[in-house]
Amino acid sequence: MFADTLDDTAELCLIRSAGELFHLVRDGVLLTDVTPRILSVNSAFSRITGYAECDVKGLNPNFLKSGRHAPDFYRRLWQKLIEDGHWHGEIWNRRKNGEEYLALLTIRAIRNAQGEALGYLGVFGDQSQAKREQELEAAKHAAEDAARAKAQFLANMSHEIRTPLTAIIGFAETMIDSRQTLAERAQAVDIIIHNGRHLQSLLNDILDFSKIQAKRIEVEHLETSLPDLLAGVVEVARAQAEEKKLEFGVHFMPPLPLTIHTDPTRARQILMNLLNNAIKFTDTGAVRLIVSFSPEQEQLHVAVQDTGCGIEESQLMSLFEPFAQEDRSISRRFGGTGLGLSISKELAENLGGGIRVTSFAGIGSVFVAMLATGRVAAADLSWDIRVFNQSSQVSPVRTVRPPTLSGRILVVDDNRANQELISLYLRRCGLAAEIAGNGQEAVDMAQQSVFDLVLMDMRMPVMGGLDATEILRLTGFSQPIVALSANIDRPDIEAALAAGCDAYLPKPIHLDTFYQMLARYLPNGETNRMTPGLIDCRVGEDPELERLRAEFLAELPGRMAKLRTAFAAGDQETLRSQAHQIKGVGANFGMPELTRLAGAMEFQLLRGDLCEVACLLDDMERSWQSSL
């Protein structure tokens, strides 16, 4: 009897000690039945979660869930607990005040002698502080690495920018010397231009990279002539290779699409970047461009192969990282920002492809740019590589075949030269054209007659193209309306499409794109015997174009006089209108420099820089005189 009393007393002491230990443990502890419902929690549980025992007794512990974990996470937890009798891992829970915390949780099943689960014991520690410290440490190391990379980049850029600037300033100063010969002045000008273009390239890389970092890079998907795209790239690359006395080869692997849907500006930038790198890092041997097409993937594959210095395998992974070059000696020897490949890879991915590389140190490299083409019809695939070989030769003449179409077109433009030029292009397709001088006339004519297509200028007196398009759509005009404008900024394009235009084409008119647009919206017509098979876009060999050019030149003195008068009177609206009209048509009459200057004047007027406008007026006068 006495012994039994001693045993009962010892058991009570053990239970009391266990209870005290339960509350002394630094980790949170909770005891549940098999349901599970909470039977008891310790003081550390209350300290960590903010819940007192009276708040949680009888509740399912799932009220602690943070919402970070998917249902499958808890399903796997319970499956392991039932099968193995225990679970251990990290889990995000929520305190009473709504703050989330990371718990390192261990759960064990409490079983009887028959192995049946009677309840569960959970023990957890708050890992939030440790996790935050780990994240802060990782962020600190990442920031230090980024700071080192950027410091190295800025040091490199300081050298890269100062070098061409020094040449530009130095050779500009030499031209002040009256004793300098004409040949020396010409050489100085060449060096200034060369270094200015190099500086512009550096700044373009930096601006593109900043857009990519800010997720503001934008690409378009336009119908693009592949032979024309490759011709421009090949022409520049061949000149660079010849300057270094390198062999330059171009190989086309038919069949190849004649047109693809891509962003021609960005595609050209990618290919030029790869070719520039290949030529820069190759001192002897050859650089080759190999073009093929994958119909299954709907991708154009452009490989650039060189016999340059090559790249160590260990460096390939970091090759496309920003600011990266193979090593610092490469940067010192060849220069550059280290951004080109990073930008090209990002652009290629945005165009539905990517870039891959194979390289061997001391042997050379092969970079392959993959660009999505969009769906290519079998009829648009060419097995005749002469089409591409001819396009890859330097040639000032481009021939375009006008399609034979039928329909009645309304040309809306206030510029007489544009009216006649567009009408000429339409007649060569067998189309009938009528003219409206402003948006109000266009609305009146479209409501009184039937037209199959409207070509709408955006900037006109009386009523502009946006208002005219909106009115036409509101009054039930359902035929295609295509905007033609010298403004090519994205907001202008979006505004035209929002007003109801079906497409937007820039001025000066690019005949390939113009004819493709007409063929998209108009049916085929009977063969027009008067339409020549090929139209040569070079002004001077086409009598009708030459006549229109002569008329445009005859108007230029009057236009220049209007510009001078408007400038003297501070009439910025007339200045903008005249500059806009010249910009929209000049290049089509063989005067691209006049178009460029008119566009620059329009931009400076928007900025309000009248001093620069005065200089541009003088430049336009000289450009016009030189074209006579």
XYZ file of C-alpha atoms in Angstrom:
628
model
C 0.000 0.000 0.000
C 2.828 2.402 0.946
C 4.720 1.408 -2.175
C 1.653 2.134 -4.282
C 1.425 5.594 -2.699
C 5.088 6.261 -3.518
C 4.500 5.240 -7.125
C 1.484 7.565 -7.423
C 3.447 10.445 -5.918
C 6.388 9.871 -8.301
C 4.021 9.775 -11.278
C 2.425 13.041 -10.211
C 5.860 14.633 -9.856
C 6.857 13.435 -13.293
C 3.633 14.799 -14.811
C 4.137 18.118 -13.045
C 7.765 18.281 -14.198
C 6.725 17.423 -17.771
C 4.141 20.209 -17.669
C 6.743 22.691 -16.449
C 9.173 21.505 -19.114
C 6.376 21.853 -21.716
C 6.184 25.572 -20.907
C 9.934 26.087 -20.485
C 10.837 24.888 -23.976
C 11.965 27.815 -26.196
C 10.277 26.355 -29.259
C 6.541 26.499 -29.779
C 4.712 23.264 -28.907
C 1.137 22.236 -29.596
C -0.643 19.005 -28.753
C -3.682 17.903 -30.761
C -6.036 14.962 -30.840
C -6.346 12.826 -33.979
C -9.085 15.089 -35.425
C -6.872 17.277 -35.227
C -8.089 19.738 -32.571
C -5.678 21.626 -30.327
C -5.626 20.235 -26.758
C -2.812 22.351 -25.371
C -0.086 24.810 -26.357
C 2.931 26.104 -24.471
C 3.870 29.699 -23.667
C 6.431 29.774 -26.508
C 3.580 29.021 -28.931
C 1.745 32.089 -27.596
C 4.917 34.210 -27.782
C 5.624 33.257 -31.413
C 2.064 33.280 -32.782
C 0.423 35.882 -30.529
C -2.418 33.486 -29.670
C -3.134 32.560 -26.005
C -4.111 28.970 -25.204
C -7.703 30.007 -24.549
C -7.833 31.504 -28.089
C -6.874 28.282 -29.860
C -8.012 25.372 -27.662
C -10.352 23.165 -29.677
C -9.429 24.738 -33.030
C -7.941 23.033 -36.080
C -4.332 24.330 -36.509
C -5.116 25.292 -40.117
C -6.130 28.764 -38.908
C -2.359 29.470 -38.863
C -2.062 29.033 -42.645
C -0.439 31.985 -44.458
C -1.830 31.238 -47.919
C 1.663 30.907 -49.416
C 1.461 27.139 -49.892
C -0.674 25.336 -52.461
C -3.195 22.698 -51.292
C -0.882 20.003 -52.648
C 1.756 21.022 -50.067
C -0.582 20.148 -47.175
C -1.794 16.985 -48.900
C 1.797 15.672 -49.110
C 2.433 16.715 -45.483
C -0.516 14.672 -44.186
C 0.269 11.730 -46.454
C 3.793 11.455 -45.006
C 2.518 11.959 -41.449
C -0.018 9.148 -41.795
C 2.387 6.753 -43.549
C 5.608 7.450 -41.590
C 4.300 8.971 -38.381
C 6.379 12.127 -38.659
C 7.009 15.198 -40.883
C 9.782 17.801 -40.789
C 10.223 20.920 -42.911
C 9.817 24.664 -43.348
C 6.334 26.179 -43.451
C 5.036 29.738 -43.696
C 2.364 30.560 -41.097
C 0.602 33.732 -39.973
C 0.653 35.385 -36.541
C -2.417 36.839 -34.844
C -1.399 40.366 -35.989
C -1.375 39.202 -39.639
C 2.427 39.072 -39.984
C 3.823 36.035 -41.784
C 6.632 33.995 -40.238
C 8.738 31.032 -41.338
C 8.555 28.030 -38.974
C 10.850 24.992 -38.907
C 8.206 22.460 -37.906
C 8.415 18.859 -36.708
C 5.209 16.855 -36.258
C 5.089 13.386 -34.673
C 2.138 11.045 -34.297
C 1.355 9.848 -30.725
C 0.397 6.157 -30.926
C -0.907 3.573 -28.475
C 0.475 0.067 -27.995
C -1.559 -1.141 -30.971
C 0.034 1.547 -33.203
C -3.157 3.572 -33.510
C -2.746 7.366 -33.689
C -4.146 9.108 -30.613
C -2.972 12.600 -31.502
C -0.080 14.699 -32.789
C 2.719 16.685 -31.190
C 4.064 19.664 -33.137
C 7.274 21.510 -32.261
C 8.380 24.578 -34.229
C 10.894 27.410 -34.094
C 10.608 30.895 -35.614
C 13.079 31.079 -38.515
C 11.939 34.497 -39.787
C 14.863 36.448 -38.382
C 17.411 33.923 -39.641
C 15.694 33.885 -43.037
C 15.723 37.668 -43.205
C 19.395 37.705 -42.293
C 20.136 35.145 -45.042
C 18.167 37.179 -47.575
C 19.899 40.382 -46.487
C 23.288 38.677 -46.777
C 22.417 37.335 -50.253
C 21.113 40.753 -51.296
C 24.275 42.372 -49.943
C 26.495 40.027 -51.969
C 24.327 40.555 -55.082
C 24.505 44.338 -54.630
C 28.281 44.188 -54.167
C 28.641 42.050 -57.304
C 26.392 44.429 -59.239
C 28.292 47.440 -57.932
C 31.614 45.896 -58.991
C 30.226 45.053 -62.455
C 28.808 48.538 -62.902
C 31.967 50.199 -61.588
C 34.000 48.177 -64.085
C 31.470 49.054 -66.794
C 31.595 52.776 -65.987
C 35.386 52.736 -65.972
C 35.331 50.960 -69.328
C 32.693 53.338 -70.701
C 34.686 56.344 -69.538
C 37.556 55.106 -71.684
C 35.248 54.127 -74.573
C 33.558 57.540 -74.682
C 36.668 59.629 -74.078
C 38.587 57.954 -76.914
C 36.268 59.020 -79.775
C 35.561 62.368 -78.071
C 39.287 63.097 -77.914
C 39.613 62.317 -81.627
C 36.558 64.436 -82.518
C 37.726 67.455 -80.502
C 41.357 67.088 -81.570
C 40.709 66.857 -85.289
C 38.037 69.574 -85.136
C 40.647 71.889 -83.595
C 43.162 71.079 -86.342
C 40.685 72.341 -88.928
C 40.973 75.844 -87.458
C 44.564 75.957 -88.699
C 44.508 77.957 -91.943
C 47.684 76.217 -93.104
C 45.917 72.868 -93.275
C 45.633 71.436 -96.792
C 42.350 70.332 -98.355
C 43.440 66.678 -98.153
C 44.241 67.059 -94.445
C 40.856 68.671 -93.833
C 39.103 65.822 -95.682
C 40.982 63.284 -93.586
C 40.035 65.137 -90.385
C 36.373 65.168 -91.405
C 36.475 61.406 -92.105
C 37.983 60.740 -88.673
C 35.403 62.973 -86.962
C 32.523 61.196 -88.731
C 33.951 57.738 -87.965
C 34.389 58.514 -84.271
C 31.017 60.243 -84.079
C 29.317 57.124 -85.411
C 31.230 54.964 -82.943
C 30.091 57.236 -80.116
C 26.509 57.055 -81.357
C 26.713 53.243 -81.358
C 27.930 53.227 -77.745
C 25.097 55.488 -76.621
C 22.515 53.405 -78.521
C 23.702 50.295 -76.666
C 23.375 52.034 -73.314
C 19.877 53.338 -74.121
C 18.687 49.934 -75.358
C 20.065 48.246 -72.257
C 18.320 50.741 -69.985
C 15.006 50.036 -71.791
C 15.526 46.289 -71.386
C 16.271 46.702 -67.669
C 13.105 48.788 -67.266
C 11.073 46.198 -69.276
C 10.200 48.954 -71.764
C 11.698 47.442 -74.889
C 9.083 47.250 -77.653
C 9.077 45.274 -80.889
C 6.717 45.287 -83.869
C 5.795 42.497 -86.253
C 5.695 43.897 -89.781
C 5.694 42.253 -93.180
C 9.362 42.478 -94.135
C 11.201 41.658 -97.351
C 13.909 39.185 -96.382
C 16.157 39.909 -99.412
C 16.032 43.647 -98.607
C 16.721 43.045 -94.911
C 19.748 40.868 -95.671
C 21.029 43.194 -98.407
C 21.458 46.121 -96.013
C 23.196 43.958 -93.409
C 25.528 42.304 -95.931
C 26.516 45.594 -97.544
C 27.758 47.075 -94.247
C 29.440 43.856 -93.071
C 31.253 43.336 -96.376
C 32.747 46.840 -96.177
C 33.913 46.214 -92.592
C 35.478 42.869 -93.547
C 37.264 44.360 -96.561
C 38.692 47.086 -94.323
C 40.332 44.360 -92.186
C 41.298 42.343 -95.296
C 39.096 39.405 -94.230
C 37.327 37.017 -96.567
C 33.561 37.539 -96.340
C 31.143 34.918 -97.617
C 27.350 34.742 -97.758
C 25.604 31.381 -98.174
C 21.869 30.890 -98.689
C 20.292 27.488 -97.995
C 17.001 27.270 -99.975
C 14.101 27.245 -99.700
C 13.941 30.678 -98.064
C 10.906 32.920 -97.467
C 10.695 36.079 -99.538
C 8.820 37.878 -96.764
C 8.714 37.348 -92.997
C 6.801 38.972 -90.145
C 9.273 40.561 -87.760
C 10.588 43.882 -86.512
C 13.017 44.791 -89.331
C 14.871 47.404 -87.254
C 15.493 45.035 -84.341
C 16.260 42.060 -86.613
C 18.837 44.168 -88.457
C 20.310 45.271 -85.108
C 20.738 41.645 -83.978
C 22.432 40.527 -87.206
C 24.685 43.588 -87.364
C 25.727 43.018 -83.756
C 26.730 39.420 -84.438
C 28.564 40.363 -87.643
C 30.328 43.314 -85.984
C 31.529 41.031 -83.182
C 32.738 38.373 -85.616
C 34.697 40.916 -87.661
C 36.055 42.692 -84.579
C 37.397 39.495 -82.987
C 38.832 38.054 -86.230
C 42.287 39.221 -87.310
C 42.920 36.712 -90.113
C 40.780 34.285 -92.053
C 37.105 34.624 -92.844
C 33.661 35.586 -91.623
C 30.642 33.835 -93.137
C 26.914 34.476 -92.994
C 24.741 31.361 -93.498
C 20.959 31.774 -93.855
C 18.454 28.911 -93.608
C 14.780 28.426 -92.783
C 12.980 25.877 -90.589
C 9.355 25.471 -91.822
C 8.447 23.255 -88.839
C 9.579 25.839 -86.280
C 8.639 28.799 -88.501
C 12.044 30.276 -87.729
C 14.775 31.918 -89.755
C 18.242 30.709 -88.727
C 21.115 33.112 -89.439
C 24.534 31.739 -88.513
C 27.613 33.959 -88.250
C 30.831 31.921 -88.416
C 34.324 33.338 -87.847
C 37.924 32.177 -87.549
C 38.653 34.567 -84.678
C 40.097 34.153 -81.210
C 37.235 31.955 -79.968
C 35.899 31.667 -76.433
C 36.864 29.343 -73.581
C 34.079 26.896 -72.661
C 34.083 28.172 -69.075
C 33.232 31.670 -70.356
C 30.290 30.687 -72.576
C 27.732 30.750 -69.744
C 28.479 34.369 -68.857
C 28.799 35.548 -72.449
C 25.278 36.989 -72.614
C 25.363 38.661 -69.206
C 25.292 42.485 -69.174
C 28.724 44.177 -69.041
C 30.388 40.813 -69.773
C 33.329 40.246 -72.092
C 35.520 37.169 -72.058
C 38.098 38.939 -69.882
C 39.348 42.450 -69.196
C 42.184 42.101 -71.697
C 39.538 41.622 -74.410
C 37.933 44.908 -73.392
C 41.277 46.709 -73.452
C 42.235 45.243 -76.829
C 38.950 45.439 -78.729
C 36.873 47.977 -76.783
C 33.105 47.934 -76.584
C 30.498 48.121 -73.858
C 30.015 44.412 -73.255
C 26.270 44.968 -73.773
C 25.852 43.972 -77.414
C 25.289 40.238 -76.971
C 23.048 40.760 -73.943
C 20.872 43.197 -75.927
C 20.826 40.930 -78.996
C 19.768 37.891 -76.971
C 16.934 39.838 -75.322
C 15.753 41.207 -78.685
C 15.919 37.775 -80.347
C 13.791 36.286 -77.555
C 11.295 39.125 -77.946
C 11.136 38.261 -81.670
C 10.174 34.663 -80.894
C 13.624 33.077 -81.077
C 16.971 33.275 -79.350
C 20.729 33.035 -79.849
C 22.985 30.021 -79.369
C 26.766 29.831 -79.609
C 29.453 27.231 -80.230
C 33.081 28.256 -79.815
C 36.591 26.895 -79.418
C 39.452 29.024 -78.124
C 41.972 29.780 -80.858
C 39.764 28.297 -83.597
C 36.672 30.467 -83.887
C 32.981 30.789 -83.067
C 29.544 30.233 -84.563
C 26.643 32.373 -83.342
C 23.166 31.424 -84.569
C 20.311 33.922 -84.348
C 16.854 32.323 -84.524
C 13.988 34.669 -85.441
C 10.305 33.784 -85.741
C 8.998 34.396 -89.264
C 5.283 33.944 -88.733
C 3.380 31.603 -91.024
C 5.034 31.343 -94.457
C 2.913 30.128 -97.352
C 4.453 27.601 -99.739
C 4.010 30.129 -102.558
C 6.222 32.589 -100.689
C 9.146 30.153 -100.444
C 11.871 30.622 -103.037
C 14.360 27.989 -104.242
C 16.069 30.555 -106.475
C 19.054 31.786 -104.462
C 19.793 34.318 -107.203
C 17.070 36.488 -105.648
C 19.076 36.584 -102.431
C 22.507 36.635 -104.031
C 21.543 39.686 -106.062
C 20.147 41.373 -102.974
C 23.407 40.784 -101.140
C 25.399 42.757 -103.705
C 25.827 46.506 -103.383
C 23.345 48.028 -105.821
C 21.696 51.442 -105.869
C 18.765 50.228 -107.968
C 15.796 48.328 -106.572
C 13.076 47.035 -108.866
C 9.518 46.451 -107.734
C 6.758 44.698 -109.657
C 3.347 46.361 -109.172
C 0.512 43.876 -108.664
C -2.435 43.903 -111.081
C -5.474 44.860 -109.005
C -8.966 46.297 -109.437
C -10.797 48.885 -107.407
C -11.555 52.552 -106.838
C -9.297 54.388 -104.398
C -9.795 57.676 -102.548
C -6.466 59.445 -101.966
C -6.775 61.998 -99.140
C -3.788 64.377 -98.975
C -3.294 68.134 -99.002
C 0.136 67.916 -100.658
C -0.150 68.037 -104.472
C 3.150 66.198 -104.972
C 1.945 63.354 -102.752
C -1.400 63.262 -104.557
C 0.235 62.828 -107.952
C 2.881 60.380 -106.769
C 0.387 58.077 -105.021
C -1.981 58.308 -107.995
C 0.884 57.257 -110.284
C 1.621 54.193 -108.154
C -2.088 53.283 -108.100
C -2.487 53.648 -111.884
C 0.406 51.249 -112.404
C -1.615 48.642 -110.513
C -4.615 49.240 -112.761
C -6.511 51.144 -110.056
C -8.697 54.235 -110.415
C -7.796 57.083 -108.040
C -9.747 60.145 -106.928
C -8.325 62.980 -104.831
C -9.571 64.725 -101.682
C -7.544 67.693 -100.398
C -8.563 67.404 -96.737
C -10.587 65.299 -94.331
C -13.859 67.158 -94.878
C -13.691 66.579 -98.631
C -12.922 62.910 -97.970
C -16.019 62.513 -95.767
C -18.243 64.201 -98.362
C -16.874 62.131 -101.256
C -17.031 58.811 -99.380
C -20.676 59.453 -98.471
C -21.612 60.207 -102.084
C -19.588 57.555 -103.969
C -18.362 53.992 -103.529
C -14.645 53.466 -102.804
C -12.870 50.165 -102.198
C -10.053 51.712 -100.169
C -9.188 55.071 -98.592
C -5.569 56.234 -98.260
C -5.748 58.828 -95.493
C -3.109 61.434 -94.652
C -3.216 62.285 -90.948
C -2.169 65.945 -90.867
C -4.310 68.228 -93.086
C -6.023 71.613 -92.904
C -9.807 72.019 -92.385
C -10.143 68.482 -91.000
C -7.339 66.062 -90.139
C -7.182 62.359 -90.890
C -8.078 61.200 -87.377
C -11.340 63.173 -87.287
C -12.231 62.185 -90.849
C -11.660 58.484 -90.090
C -13.806 58.626 -86.938
C -16.659 60.336 -88.827
C -16.491 57.827 -91.677
C -16.669 54.909 -89.255
C -19.538 56.504 -87.293
C -21.514 57.009 -90.506
C -21.151 53.363 -91.534
C -18.180 53.400 -93.950
C -16.867 49.825 -93.729
C -14.175 49.674 -96.427
C -10.485 49.632 -95.444
C -8.882 52.931 -94.409
C -5.070 53.009 -94.431
C -3.223 55.859 -92.736
C -0.286 57.402 -94.640
C 1.790 59.725 -92.503
C 5.295 61.056 -92.057
C 4.843 60.694 -88.276
C 5.969 57.220 -87.215
C 5.922 57.524 -83.420
C 3.995 54.786 -81.625
C 1.390 57.172 -80.092
C 0.536 58.453 -83.601
C 0.147 54.902 -84.906
C -1.994 53.836 -81.937
C -4.207 56.939 -82.315
C -4.822 56.191 -86.009
C -5.701 52.556 -85.362
C -7.971 53.545 -82.457
C -9.796 56.019 -84.730
C -10.652 53.211 -87.147
C -7.727 52.849 -89.571
C -6.971 49.283 -90.639
C -3.234 49.849 -91.176
C -0.568 52.550 -90.910
C 2.157 53.150 -93.510
C 4.952 55.693 -93.118
C 6.005 58.364 -95.599
C 8.155 58.531 -97.657
C 6.399 55.602 -99.317
C 8.287 52.313 -99.507
C 6.963 50.704 -102.678
C 7.342 47.081 -101.544
C 5.242 47.703 -98.450
C 2.789 49.928 -100.326
C 2.082 47.322 -103.025
C 1.801 44.538 -100.436
C -0.790 46.596 -98.574
C -2.828 47.160 -101.753
C -2.733 43.451 -102.594
C -3.970 42.611 -99.109
C -7.091 44.756 -99.355
C -7.981 44.687 -103.088
C -8.947 41.898 -105.503
C -6.862 40.906 -108.515
C -7.758 42.649 -111.751
C -7.343 42.004 -115.452
C -3.854 42.360 -116.858
C -3.167 45.980 -117.702
C -1.190 46.159 -120.932
C -0.087 49.687 -120.084
C 1.493 48.623 -116.793
C 5.222 47.918 -117.167
C 6.485 44.636 -115.805
C 9.073 46.224 -113.572
C 9.149 49.678 -112.054
C 12.601 51.070 -111.327
C 12.492 53.162 -108.154
C 15.500 55.245 -109.139
C 14.380 58.725 -110.085
C 15.969 59.827 -113.352
C 15.256 56.655 -115.319
C 11.469 56.841 -115.037
C 9.922 59.631 -117.168
C 6.786 60.034 -115.036
C 8.716 60.086 -111.772
C 11.197 62.510 -113.270
C 8.330 64.807 -114.331
C 6.886 64.762 -110.796
C 10.332 65.391 -109.368
C 10.795 68.389 -111.647
C 7.446 69.773 -110.518
C 8.377 69.240 -106.872
C 11.702 71.027 -107.411
C 9.866 73.874 -109.126
C 7.667 74.240 -106.028
C 10.593 74.189 -103.599
C 11.607 77.875 -103.990
C 8.068 78.871 -103.019
C 8.074 76.429 -100.092
C 11.463 77.721 -98.896
C 10.176 81.302 -99.153
C 7.131 80.330 -97.039
C 9.441 78.752 -94.467
C 11.611 81.903 -94.307
C 8.575 84.171 -94.011
C 6.978 81.984 -91.338
C 10.247 81.879 -89.387
C 10.570 85.671 -89.495
C 6.970 86.033 -88.294
C 7.317 83.366 -85.613
C 4.534 81.364 -87.304
C 5.381 77.909 -85.962
C 2.228 76.274 -87.329
C 3.161 77.128 -90.933
C 6.738 76.043 -90.269
C 5.545 72.671 -88.967
C 3.097 72.213 -91.846
C 5.659 72.948 -94.567
C 8.373 70.845 -92.915
C 5.920 67.962 -92.510
C 4.937 68.069 -96.177
C 8.552 68.131 -97.395
C 9.447 65.287 -95.027
C 6.621 63.177 -96.405
C 7.652 63.304 -100.059
C 11.294 64.391 -100.472
C 12.901 60.943 -100.333
C 10.519 59.604 -102.998
C 12.005 62.138 -105.412
C 15.595 61.153 -104.707
C 16.270 63.726 -101.953
C 16.648 61.759 -98.705
C 18.821 64.460 -97.132
C 16.078 67.039 -97.637
C 13.605 64.633 -96.004
C 15.968 64.136 -93.055
C 16.428 67.891 -92.551
C 12.669 68.518 -92.755
C 12.076 65.825 -90.134
C 14.762 67.349 -87.919
C 13.101 70.774 -88.283
C 9.722 69.351 -87.275
C 11.327 67.805 -84.189
C 13.124 71.017 -83.190
C 9.853 72.957 -83.570
C 8.232 70.565 -81.121
C 11.115 71.264 -78.738
C 10.787 75.018 -79.324
C 14.448 75.378 -80.384
C 14.132 78.173 -82.971
C 17.901 78.743 -83.082
C 18.362 75.208 -84.400
C 15.456 75.754 -86.836
C 17.350 78.701 -88.362
C 20.395 76.476 -88.957
C 18.208 73.758 -90.481
C 16.654 76.295 -92.860
C 20.131 77.105 -94.159
C 20.942 73.381 -94.477
C 17.703 72.724 -96.373
C 18.494 75.595 -98.735
C 21.921 74.102 -99.487
C 20.487 70.584 -99.892
C 17.866 71.867 -102.333
C 20.433 73.829 -104.343
C 22.750 70.804 -104.577
C 19.928 68.662 -105.990
C 19.380 71.005 -108.974
